[in-house]
Amino acid sequence: MTGDKLLQIEGLTKAYPGVVANDGVGFSVAPGEVHALLGENGAGKSTLVKMIYGLVKPDAGTMHLMGKPYTPAEPRAARASGVAMVFQHFSLFEALNVAENVALGMENPPPMGDLAKRIREISNAYGLPLDPERLVGDLSAGERQRVEIIRCLLQDPKLLIMDEPTSVLTPQEVEILFHTLRKLSSEGTAILYISHKLEEIRSLCDGATILRGGKVVATCTPREKTARELAEMMVGGEFKATDRTQRTLGHTIFEVKDLDLAPMSQFGPALKKVTLSLRAGEVLGVGGVAGNGQEELLATLSGERVSAPGTVLLHGQDISDLGPNDRRRLGLQGAPEERLGHAAVPAMSLTDNALLTGTVRRPLTNRGFLDMKAARLFAEEIIKNFDVRTPGPHVAARALSGGNLQKFVIGREVLQYPEVLIVNQPTWGVDAAAAASIRQALLDLASKGAAVIVISQDLDELMEIADRFCALNEGRLSAPRDTEGLTLDEIGLMLGGAHGMQEAAL
Amino acid sequence: MITLIKRPTPSRGWSYTTPIIAVLATMIAGGLMFAALGKDPAQAIRMIFWDPLFGPNAAYFRGQLLVKAGPLILIASGLAVGFRAGIWNIGAEGQYIIGAICGASVALAAYPAESHLLFPAMIVAGALGGWLWGMIPAVLKVLFNTSEILVSLMLVYVAQNLLAYAAFGPLKNPQGFGFPGSRNLQQYPSAHNPELIAGTGAHWGVLAALVAVIGAYILMHRHIAGFRIRVAGEAPRAARFAGVVPARLVMFCLGLSGALAGLAGLFEVSGPSGQITDGFNAGYGFTAIIVAFLGRLHPLGILLAGLLMALTYIGGDMAQMMLGLPGAAIQVFQGMLLFFLLGFDVLTNYRIRIGRARA
């Protein structure tokens, strides 16, 4: 019987060479249900939704949509059947306005004037006001997501798939989004919601399917479970919370004073009068939505960009004009957000990638000549201590999953025992277990007396490990506050609230 | 439908076998072309690849092999370092010419004085000349972000005009009965770059090419500087993160490849060619680009590729003379070699699946 279900999936299987991404997956979604897909990275969530959206063809298994067999050959067919998807990464042109961007995604776009009117109607009806004439380049991340959502809503979908929609939003923006999703569901639109933020899933979703290793391991009603229970179902074992024992704070060792930086790209933000100070053993959390100066901050602190004299000080010594290697020599290390192509070289082996930043503080060279054996041992040490899952150090960095490569990158910096470590989005796209071990490694480093700056969009993460919290918004860094006693609402306001976005009265 | 699937780790086996497949494919396609031109393809291929080494006149041609391969390898070794870093020096031909002019000028200025110091001084002048010519695109790129591809290429034509000017003007042989061209350095013992072992064609330039191959290998595969150069070519942002200063890298790569091209020019003008003439440059600087890629930018590969390329030159000349093949057909043949090599290179990084397309 599939009559009362909107989407019914049975025995869906998809194998890639060497790995079965989905193995006999089955679940169902009722009309108007908000259904969560939960699982670690590599559990098979993306493959599953790609099959539903017609991007990947299953090897075996059946799908039924509204009781009829459903075999989308391509996304266009999926959209025609009433399935829409909002991707984690936006596909928008910054130089075009909202209406033009929406028109580009349509098969038969109506005249611009009509389209603009429709965008206004729909966006107001769902509490996501959006001006169709604005340039996408000028929009905040939350507003850009609205463009993607409106694009989907214009097709009047029966099933809306959302992939990690809240990773770019402030808490206030998340609230607005949830209002919209609840309204959609009350009108009968089913929502398939992919996220690893367990609290969100508990507050939003009616049902959840949990995947592990390509198989469905459990289904549940998230409201009836604790976040910890959900995490344990995902990981398939006991979930280890980070150990945040008291650390003793030492002297101030790192200072940034009135740091300005011109934008690094056309639509990028400038840094304006950034000031912070850090004591030994302290973890400072820098929150904020991506694109507000995080990359720029990491670049100026790690030495990729130099800044005006007197703006960056380590142990009182002015290091503003030093490059990355000179800063490493003095004990300051960084780990950028983008793993492939920035923190690591995709086509090079892990041994080579260990050499990338490791030659300054580790004896991996002899008068400039590479000691490949020492480099390989260093890579093996990282792999072993940070539980990097890979056949060995000869494997190219691009062959590793995002989480494993991130463990390698963080491990490479931590094992050089820096005095100051700056990391940008250390657990972005990393599964729960790996994220926990990365956070623990950062805390362990701090407890040995290092100062750590964690730049992250994940507020739960910052609350979990940071001693003090400050917000980066449009290139300005707020004054730091102790994380203890800080509420989510206060954090949201520090992050710029809803960025002036309004929620229309429903 | 043919689908390309990216390999997670580049295939080692294919990176060694693709050059061989490319040479075989060139023989087949080239043979078809020769057949279409009405020549016996088997005979033409044998004449290009076999006769120069083992044919009836091989003793003469074997010497020619090193004479031709030497400058190609010397120039390509320098170019490959830059290419690995994503810095495209297309103007080695110009740097080769300027190196020859500078080296010859030193010799001609000293003429007829004999000294053991003259040849070393010429070497320094040749390298310096090529280095300077390479620094022009480097400095322009660093200061104004110009394209080093265009600037270095255009400077080839400037160098060619300077060469004509030198041959007809300041460097013209005063005792040359009005013919354009300089004195012949082969007849000036202190400035002559002689054959070191009779019959082999090996002169100082060939030795320099070997040293360049070994030096490039040590730099690129054993030293941190070469490691950073490779990183810069693979992932520029990662290179900056690893402490590479892009401006310094541009200067180093263009300067090095310029200096080596200049050296090749100096060894040629003081050796096999002997004099500065209007048509002194024979295209080594451009062919070296092919050699660099044929050798997959690896020093040892370049050594083999340089020899192979020299072979097709000599064999091509023979085929032109003996079979009456047009010169353009030989150039197409050499072009095919590069085409197939880069084409088959796909196999190193991708797997090919033939069948129904699946997303």
CSV table of C-alpha atoms in Angstrom, one decimal, chain B:
chain,number,residue,atom,x,y,z
B,1,MET,CA,28.9,7.1,-24.9
B,2,ILE,CA,32.4,7.5,-23.4
B,3,THR,CA,32.6,8.7,-19.9
B,4,LEU,CA,35.7,10.0,-18.1
B,5,ILE,CA,36.0,9.2,-14.4
B,6,LYS,CA,38.6,11.0,-12.4
B,7,ARG,CA,41.0,8.7,-10.6
B,8,PRO,CA,41.4,9.5,-6.9
B,9,THR,CA,45.2,9.0,-7.2
B,10,PRO,CA,47.0,9.5,-10.5
B,11,SER,CA,48.0,6.2,-12.1
B,12,ARG,CA,51.7,5.5,-12.0
B,13,GLY,CA,51.6,2.8,-14.6
B,14,TRP,CA,49.8,4.9,-17.2
B,15,SER,CA,52.2,7.9,-16.6
B,16,TYR,CA,55.0,5.7,-17.8
B,17,THR,CA,53.2,3.9,-20.6
B,18,THR,CA,51.4,6.8,-22.2
B,19,PRO,CA,54.5,8.2,-23.9
B,20,ILE,CA,55.1,4.9,-25.5
B,21,ILE,CA,51.5,4.6,-26.7
B,22,ALA,CA,51.8,8.2,-28.0
B,23,VAL,CA,54.9,7.4,-30.1
B,24,LEU,CA,53.2,4.3,-31.5
B,25,ALA,CA,50.0,6.3,-32.3
B,26,THR,CA,52.1,8.9,-34.0
B,27,MET,CA,53.8,6.3,-36.1
B,28,ILE,CA,50.4,5.0,-37.2
B,29,ALA,CA,48.8,8.4,-37.9
B,30,GLY,CA,52.0,9.7,-39.5
B,31,GLY,CA,52.2,6.6,-41.6
B,32,LEU,CA,48.7,7.2,-42.9
B,33,MET,CA,49.6,10.7,-43.7
B,34,PHE,CA,52.8,9.6,-45.6
B,35,ALA,CA,50.7,7.1,-47.4
B,36,ALA,CA,48.3,9.8,-48.4
B,37,LEU,CA,51.2,11.7,-49.8
B,38,GLY,CA,52.1,8.8,-51.9
B,39,LYS,CA,55.1,7.6,-50.0
B,40,ASP,CA,55.8,4.2,-48.6
B,41,PRO,CA,54.8,4.7,-44.9
B,42,ALA,CA,57.0,1.9,-43.6
B,43,GLN,CA,60.1,3.2,-45.3
B,44,ALA,CA,59.4,6.8,-44.1
B,45,ILE,CA,58.9,5.7,-40.5
B,46,ARG,CA,62.0,3.5,-40.7
B,47,MET,CA,64.0,6.4,-42.1
B,48,ILE,CA,62.8,8.8,-39.3
B,49,PHE,CA,63.2,6.5,-36.3
B,50,TRP,CA,65.7,3.7,-37.4
B,51,ASP,CA,68.1,4.8,-40.1
B,52,PRO,CA,69.7,7.7,-38.2
B,53,LEU,CA,70.8,5.3,-35.4
B,54,PHE,CA,71.4,2.0,-37.2
B,55,GLY,CA,71.2,2.8,-41.0
B,56,PRO,CA,74.2,2.9,-43.5
B,57,ASN,CA,75.3,6.4,-42.6
B,58,ALA,CA,74.6,6.1,-38.9
B,59,ALA,CA,78.1,7.0,-37.8
B,60,TYR,CA,77.6,10.5,-39.1
B,61,PHE,CA,74.0,10.9,-37.9
B,62,ARG,CA,74.7,9.6,-34.4
B,63,GLY,CA,76.9,12.6,-33.8
B,64,GLN,CA,74.2,14.9,-35.1
B,65,LEU,CA,71.9,13.4,-32.5
B,66,LEU,CA,73.7,14.9,-29.5
B,67,VAL,CA,74.3,18.2,-31.3
B,68,LYS,CA,70.6,18.6,-31.8
B,69,ALA,CA,69.4,17.1,-28.5
B,70,GLY,CA,71.9,19.1,-26.4
B,71,PRO,CA,70.2,22.5,-26.8
B,72,LEU,CA,66.7,21.0,-26.7
B,73,ILE,CA,67.4,19.3,-23.4
B,74,LEU,CA,69.2,22.3,-21.9
B,75,ILE,CA,66.3,24.7,-22.7
B,76,ALA,CA,63.6,22.3,-21.9
B,77,SER,CA,65.0,21.6,-18.4
B,78,GLY,CA,64.7,25.2,-17.6
B,79,LEU,CA,61.3,25.6,-19.1
B,80,ALA,CA,59.9,22.6,-17.3
B,81,VAL,CA,60.7,24.1,-13.9
B,82,GLY,CA,58.6,27.1,-14.8
B,83,PHE,CA,55.8,25.0,-16.4
B,84,ARG,CA,55.6,23.0,-13.2
B,85,ALA,CA,54.9,26.3,-11.3
B,86,GLY,CA,52.4,27.4,-13.9
B,87,ILE,CA,54.7,30.1,-15.3
B,88,TRP,CA,54.7,29.9,-19.1
B,89,ASN,CA,57.8,31.0,-20.7
B,90,ILE,CA,57.1,30.7,-24.4
B,91,GLY,CA,60.0,33.0,-25.4
B,92,ALA,CA,63.0,30.7,-25.0
B,93,GLU,CA,63.8,31.2,-28.7
B,94,GLY,CA,64.4,34.9,-28.0
B,95,GLN,CA,66.4,34.2,-24.9
B,96,TYR,CA,68.5,31.7,-26.9
B,97,ILE,CA,69.2,34.4,-29.5
B,98,ILE,CA,70.1,37.0,-27.0
B,99,GLY,CA,72.4,34.6,-25.2
B,100,ALA,CA,74.2,33.8,-28.4
B,101,ILE,CA,74.5,37.5,-29.3
B,102,CYS,CA,75.9,38.4,-25.8
B,103,GLY,CA,78.4,35.4,-25.8
B,104,ALA,CA,79.5,36.1,-29.3
B,105,SER,CA,79.9,39.8,-28.6
B,106,VAL,CA,82.3,39.1,-25.7
B,107,ALA,CA,84.4,36.8,-28.0
B,108,LEU,CA,84.4,39.2,-30.9
B,109,ALA,CA,85.3,42.1,-28.7
B,110,ALA,CA,88.4,40.2,-27.4
B,111,TYR,CA,89.4,39.0,-30.9
B,112,PRO,CA,92.1,38.0,-31.7
B,113,ALA,CA,93.5,37.8,-28.1
B,114,GLU,CA,93.9,34.2,-26.9
B,115,SER,CA,93.1,33.5,-23.2
B,116,HIS,CA,91.8,30.6,-21.1
B,117,LEU,CA,89.4,33.0,-19.5
B,118,LEU,CA,87.6,33.9,-22.7
B,119,PHE,CA,85.4,30.9,-23.0
B,120,PRO,CA,84.2,31.1,-19.3
B,121,ALA,CA,83.5,34.8,-19.8
B,122,MET,CA,81.4,34.0,-22.9
B,123,ILE,CA,79.5,31.4,-20.9
B,124,VAL,CA,78.7,34.0,-18.2
B,125,ALA,CA,77.7,36.6,-20.8
B,126,GLY,CA,75.5,34.1,-22.6
B,127,ALA,CA,73.7,33.0,-19.4
B,128,LEU,CA,73.3,36.7,-18.4
B,129,GLY,CA,71.9,37.7,-21.7
B,130,GLY,CA,69.3,35.0,-21.6
B,131,TRP,CA,68.5,35.8,-18.0
B,132,LEU,CA,68.0,39.5,-18.8
B,133,TRP,CA,65.7,38.7,-21.7
B,134,GLY,CA,63.7,36.4,-19.4
B,135,MET,CA,63.5,39.0,-16.7
B,136,ILE,CA,61.7,41.4,-18.9
B,137,PRO,CA,58.4,39.4,-18.9
B,138,ALA,CA,59.0,38.6,-15.2
B,139,VAL,CA,59.3,42.2,-14.1
B,140,LEU,CA,56.4,43.2,-16.2
B,141,LYS,CA,54.3,40.4,-14.7
B,142,VAL,CA,55.2,41.3,-11.2
B,143,LEU,CA,54.7,45.0,-11.6
B,144,PHE,CA,51.8,45.2,-13.9
B,145,ASN,CA,50.4,41.7,-13.9
B,146,THR,CA,51.0,41.3,-17.7
B,147,SER,CA,50.8,37.9,-19.3
B,148,GLU,CA,54.2,36.3,-19.4
B,149,ILE,CA,53.0,34.2,-22.3
B,150,LEU,CA,52.4,37.1,-24.6
B,151,VAL,CA,55.4,39.2,-23.5
B,152,SER,CA,57.9,36.5,-23.7
B,153,LEU,CA,56.6,35.4,-27.1
B,154,MET,CA,56.6,38.9,-28.5
B,155,LEU,CA,60.2,39.4,-27.3
B,156,VAL,CA,61.2,36.5,-29.6
B,157,TYR,CA,60.5,38.8,-32.6
B,158,VAL,CA,62.3,41.7,-31.0
B,159,ALA,CA,65.3,39.3,-30.5
B,160,GLN,CA,65.1,38.2,-34.1
B,161,ASN,CA,65.4,41.8,-35.3
B,162,LEU,CA,68.3,42.4,-32.9
B,163,LEU,CA,69.9,39.3,-34.4
B,164,ALA,CA,69.5,40.6,-38.0
B,165,TYR,CA,70.8,44.0,-36.8
B,166,ALA,CA,73.9,42.4,-35.2
B,167,ALA,CA,74.6,40.2,-38.2
B,168,PHE,CA,74.4,43.1,-40.6
B,169,GLY,CA,75.8,45.7,-38.3
B,170,PRO,CA,78.1,45.7,-35.3
B,171,LEU,CA,79.0,42.0,-35.3
B,172,LYS,CA,79.6,41.8,-39.1
B,173,ASN,CA,82.9,40.2,-40.0
B,174,PRO,CA,85.2,43.1,-41.2
B,175,GLN,CA,87.0,40.6,-43.3
B,176,GLY,CA,83.9,38.9,-44.6
B,177,PHE,CA,83.9,40.6,-48.1
B,178,GLY,CA,80.6,42.3,-47.2
B,179,PHE,CA,78.7,39.1,-46.5
B,180,PRO,CA,76.4,39.4,-43.5
B,181,GLY,CA,77.4,37.4,-40.5
B,182,SER,CA,80.1,37.5,-37.8
B,183,ARG,CA,83.5,36.0,-37.8
B,184,ASN,CA,83.5,32.2,-37.5
B,185,LEU,CA,84.3,31.4,-33.9
B,186,GLN,CA,85.3,27.8,-34.9
B,187,GLN,CA,88.4,29.5,-36.2
B,188,TYR,CA,89.1,31.4,-33.0
B,189,PRO,CA,90.6,28.8,-30.6
B,190,SER,CA,89.9,30.6,-27.3
B,191,ALA,CA,86.3,31.1,-28.2
B,192,HIS,CA,85.6,27.8,-29.9
B,193,ASN,CA,83.3,25.2,-28.3
B,194,PRO,CA,84.8,22.1,-29.8
B,195,GLU,CA,83.7,18.5,-30.1
B,196,LEU,CA,85.0,17.0,-26.9
B,197,ILE,CA,85.1,13.4,-28.1
B,198,ALA,CA,85.6,13.0,-31.8
B,199,GLY,CA,82.6,11.6,-33.6
B,200,THR,CA,80.1,11.9,-30.8
B,201,GLY,CA,78.9,15.4,-31.4
B,202,ALA,CA,79.3,16.0,-27.7
B,203,HIS,CA,80.5,19.6,-27.0
B,204,TRP,CA,80.4,21.7,-23.8
B,205,GLY,CA,76.7,22.4,-24.4
B,206,VAL,CA,75.8,18.7,-24.3
B,207,LEU,CA,77.7,18.4,-21.0
B,208,ALA,CA,75.8,21.4,-19.7
B,209,ALA,CA,72.5,19.8,-20.8
B,210,LEU,CA,73.4,16.7,-18.7
B,211,VAL,CA,74.3,18.9,-15.7
B,212,ALA,CA,71.0,20.8,-16.2
B,213,VAL,CA,69.1,17.5,-16.1
B,214,ILE,CA,70.7,16.4,-12.9
B,215,GLY,CA,70.4,19.8,-11.4
B,216,ALA,CA,66.8,20.1,-12.3
B,217,TYR,CA,66.1,16.7,-10.9
B,218,ILE,CA,67.7,17.6,-7.5
B,219,LEU,CA,66.0,20.9,-7.4
B,220,MET,CA,62.5,19.6,-8.3
B,221,HIS,CA,62.5,16.3,-6.5
B,222,ARG,CA,65.0,16.6,-3.6
B,223,HIS,CA,64.9,20.2,-2.5
B,224,ILE,CA,62.3,22.2,-0.7
B,225,ALA,CA,62.4,25.0,-3.3
B,226,GLY,CA,61.4,22.6,-6.0
B,227,PHE,CA,58.7,21.2,-3.8
B,228,ARG,CA,57.2,24.7,-3.4
B,229,ILE,CA,57.4,25.2,-7.2
B,230,ARG,CA,55.4,22.1,-7.7
B,231,VAL,CA,52.9,23.1,-5.0
B,232,ALA,CA,52.6,26.5,-6.7
B,233,GLY,CA,51.6,24.9,-10.0
B,234,GLU,CA,49.2,22.4,-8.4
B,235,ALA,CA,47.4,24.8,-6.0
B,236,PRO,CA,48.4,28.5,-5.9
B,237,ARG,CA,46.5,29.2,-2.7
B,238,ALA,CA,48.2,26.3,-0.9
B,239,ALA,CA,51.5,27.6,-2.1
B,240,ARG,CA,50.9,31.0,-0.6
B,241,PHE,CA,49.8,29.2,2.6
B,242,ALA,CA,53.1,27.3,2.5
B,243,GLY,CA,55.0,30.6,2.3
B,244,VAL,CA,55.7,31.0,-1.4
B,245,VAL,CA,56.0,34.6,-2.5
B,246,PRO,CA,54.5,34.6,-6.0
B,247,ALA,CA,56.6,37.5,-7.3
B,248,ARG,CA,59.8,35.8,-6.3
B,249,LEU,CA,58.7,32.6,-7.9
B,250,VAL,CA,58.0,34.3,-11.2
B,251,MET,CA,61.4,36.0,-11.2
B,252,PHE,CA,63.2,32.7,-10.4
B,253,CYS,CA,61.4,30.6,-13.0
B,254,LEU,CA,61.7,33.1,-15.9
B,255,GLY,CA,65.2,34.0,-14.9
B,256,LEU,CA,66.3,30.3,-14.7
B,257,SER,CA,64.7,29.3,-18.0
B,258,GLY,CA,66.1,32.4,-19.7
B,259,ALA,CA,69.6,31.8,-18.4
B,260,LEU,CA,69.6,28.1,-19.6
B,261,ALA,CA,68.2,29.1,-23.0
B,262,GLY,CA,70.9,31.8,-23.2
B,263,LEU,CA,73.5,29.2,-22.5
B,264,ALA,CA,72.2,26.9,-25.2
B,265,GLY,CA,72.5,29.8,-27.6
B,266,LEU,CA,76.0,30.5,-26.6
B,267,PHE,CA,77.1,26.9,-27.0
B,268,GLU,CA,75.5,26.8,-30.4
B,269,VAL,CA,77.1,30.0,-31.7
B,270,SER,CA,80.5,29.1,-30.5
B,271,GLY,CA,80.2,25.4,-31.6
B,272,PRO,CA,78.1,23.8,-34.3
B,273,SER,CA,76.9,27.1,-35.9
B,274,GLY,CA,80.2,29.0,-35.4
B,275,GLN,CA,78.8,32.4,-36.3
B,276,ILE,CA,76.0,34.9,-35.7
B,277,THR,CA,74.0,35.1,-38.9
B,278,ASP,CA,70.5,36.4,-39.8
B,279,GLY,CA,69.1,32.9,-39.7
B,280,PHE,CA,71.1,31.6,-36.7
B,281,ASN,CA,68.1,30.5,-34.7
B,282,ALA,CA,66.7,27.2,-35.8
B,283,GLY,CA,63.6,27.0,-33.6
B,284,TYR,CA,65.2,25.1,-30.7
B,285,GLY,CA,63.4,27.4,-28.2
B,286,PHE,CA,60.0,26.5,-29.5
B,287,THR,CA,60.7,22.8,-30.0
B,288,ALA,CA,62.0,22.7,-26.4
B,289,ILE,CA,58.4,23.4,-25.3
B,290,ILE,CA,57.3,20.2,-27.0
B,291,VAL,CA,60.3,18.4,-25.5
B,292,ALA,CA,59.4,19.6,-22.0
B,293,PHE,CA,55.8,18.3,-22.3
B,294,LEU,CA,56.9,15.1,-24.1
B,295,GLY,CA,59.1,14.4,-21.1
B,296,ARG,CA,56.1,15.2,-18.8
B,297,LEU,CA,58.1,18.0,-17.2
B,298,HIS,CA,60.3,15.5,-15.5
B,299,PRO,CA,64.1,16.0,-16.0
B,300,LEU,CA,64.8,12.4,-16.9
B,301,GLY,CA,61.8,12.3,-19.2
B,302,ILE,CA,63.1,15.5,-20.9
B,303,LEU,CA,66.5,13.8,-21.5
B,304,LEU,CA,64.7,11.0,-23.4
B,305,ALA,CA,62.3,13.3,-25.1
B,306,GLY,CA,65.1,15.5,-26.3
B,307,LEU,CA,66.9,12.6,-27.8
B,308,LEU,CA,63.6,11.4,-29.5
B,309,MET,CA,62.9,14.8,-30.8
B,310,ALA,CA,66.4,15.2,-32.2
B,311,LEU,CA,65.9,11.8,-33.8
B,312,THR,CA,62.7,12.9,-35.6
B,313,TYR,CA,64.6,16.1,-36.7
B,314,ILE,CA,67.5,14.2,-38.2
B,315,GLY,CA,65.3,11.4,-39.6
B,316,GLY,CA,62.9,14.0,-40.9
B,317,ASP,CA,65.7,15.8,-42.8
B,318,MET,CA,66.7,12.5,-44.2
B,319,ALA,CA,63.2,11.6,-45.3
B,320,GLN,CA,62.9,15.0,-46.9
B,321,MET,CA,66.1,14.5,-48.9
B,322,MET,CA,65.7,10.8,-49.8
B,323,LEU,CA,61.9,10.5,-50.2
B,324,GLY,CA,61.1,14.0,-51.2
B,325,LEU,CA,58.7,14.5,-48.3
B,326,PRO,CA,57.6,18.1,-47.8
B,327,GLY,CA,59.1,19.8,-44.8
B,328,ALA,CA,55.6,20.7,-43.6
B,329,ALA,CA,54.8,17.0,-43.4
B,330,ILE,CA,57.7,16.5,-40.9
B,331,GLN,CA,56.4,19.4,-38.8
B,332,VAL,CA,52.9,17.9,-38.8
B,333,PHE,CA,54.5,14.6,-37.8
B,334,GLN,CA,56.2,16.3,-34.8
B,335,GLY,CA,52.9,18.1,-34.0
B,336,MET,CA,51.2,14.7,-33.9
B,337,LEU,CA,53.6,13.5,-31.3
B,338,LEU,CA,52.7,16.3,-28.9
B,339,PHE,CA,49.0,15.9,-29.7
B,340,PHE,CA,48.9,12.2,-29.0
B,341,LEU,CA,51.1,12.6,-25.9
B,342,LEU,CA,48.8,15.2,-24.3
B,343,GLY,CA,45.8,13.3,-25.5
B,344,PHE,CA,46.8,10.0,-24.0
B,345,ASP,CA,47.8,11.8,-20.8
B,346,VAL,CA,44.1,11.8,-19.9
B,347,LEU,CA,44.6,8.2,-19.0
B,348,THR,CA,46.9,9.1,-16.1
B,349,ASN,CA,44.3,11.0,-14.3
B,350,TYR,CA,41.1,9.5,-15.6
B,351,ARG,CA,39.6,6.2,-16.2
B,352,ILE,CA,37.6,5.7,-19.4
B,353,ARG,CA,34.3,3.9,-19.3
B,354,ILE,CA,32.6,3.0,-22.6
B,355,GLY,CA,28.9,2.4,-22.3
B,356,ARG,CA,25.7,4.0,-21.4
B,357,ALA,CA,26.2,7.3,-19.6
B,358,ARG,CA,25.3,7.3,-16.0
B,359,ALA,CA,25.4,10.4,-13.8
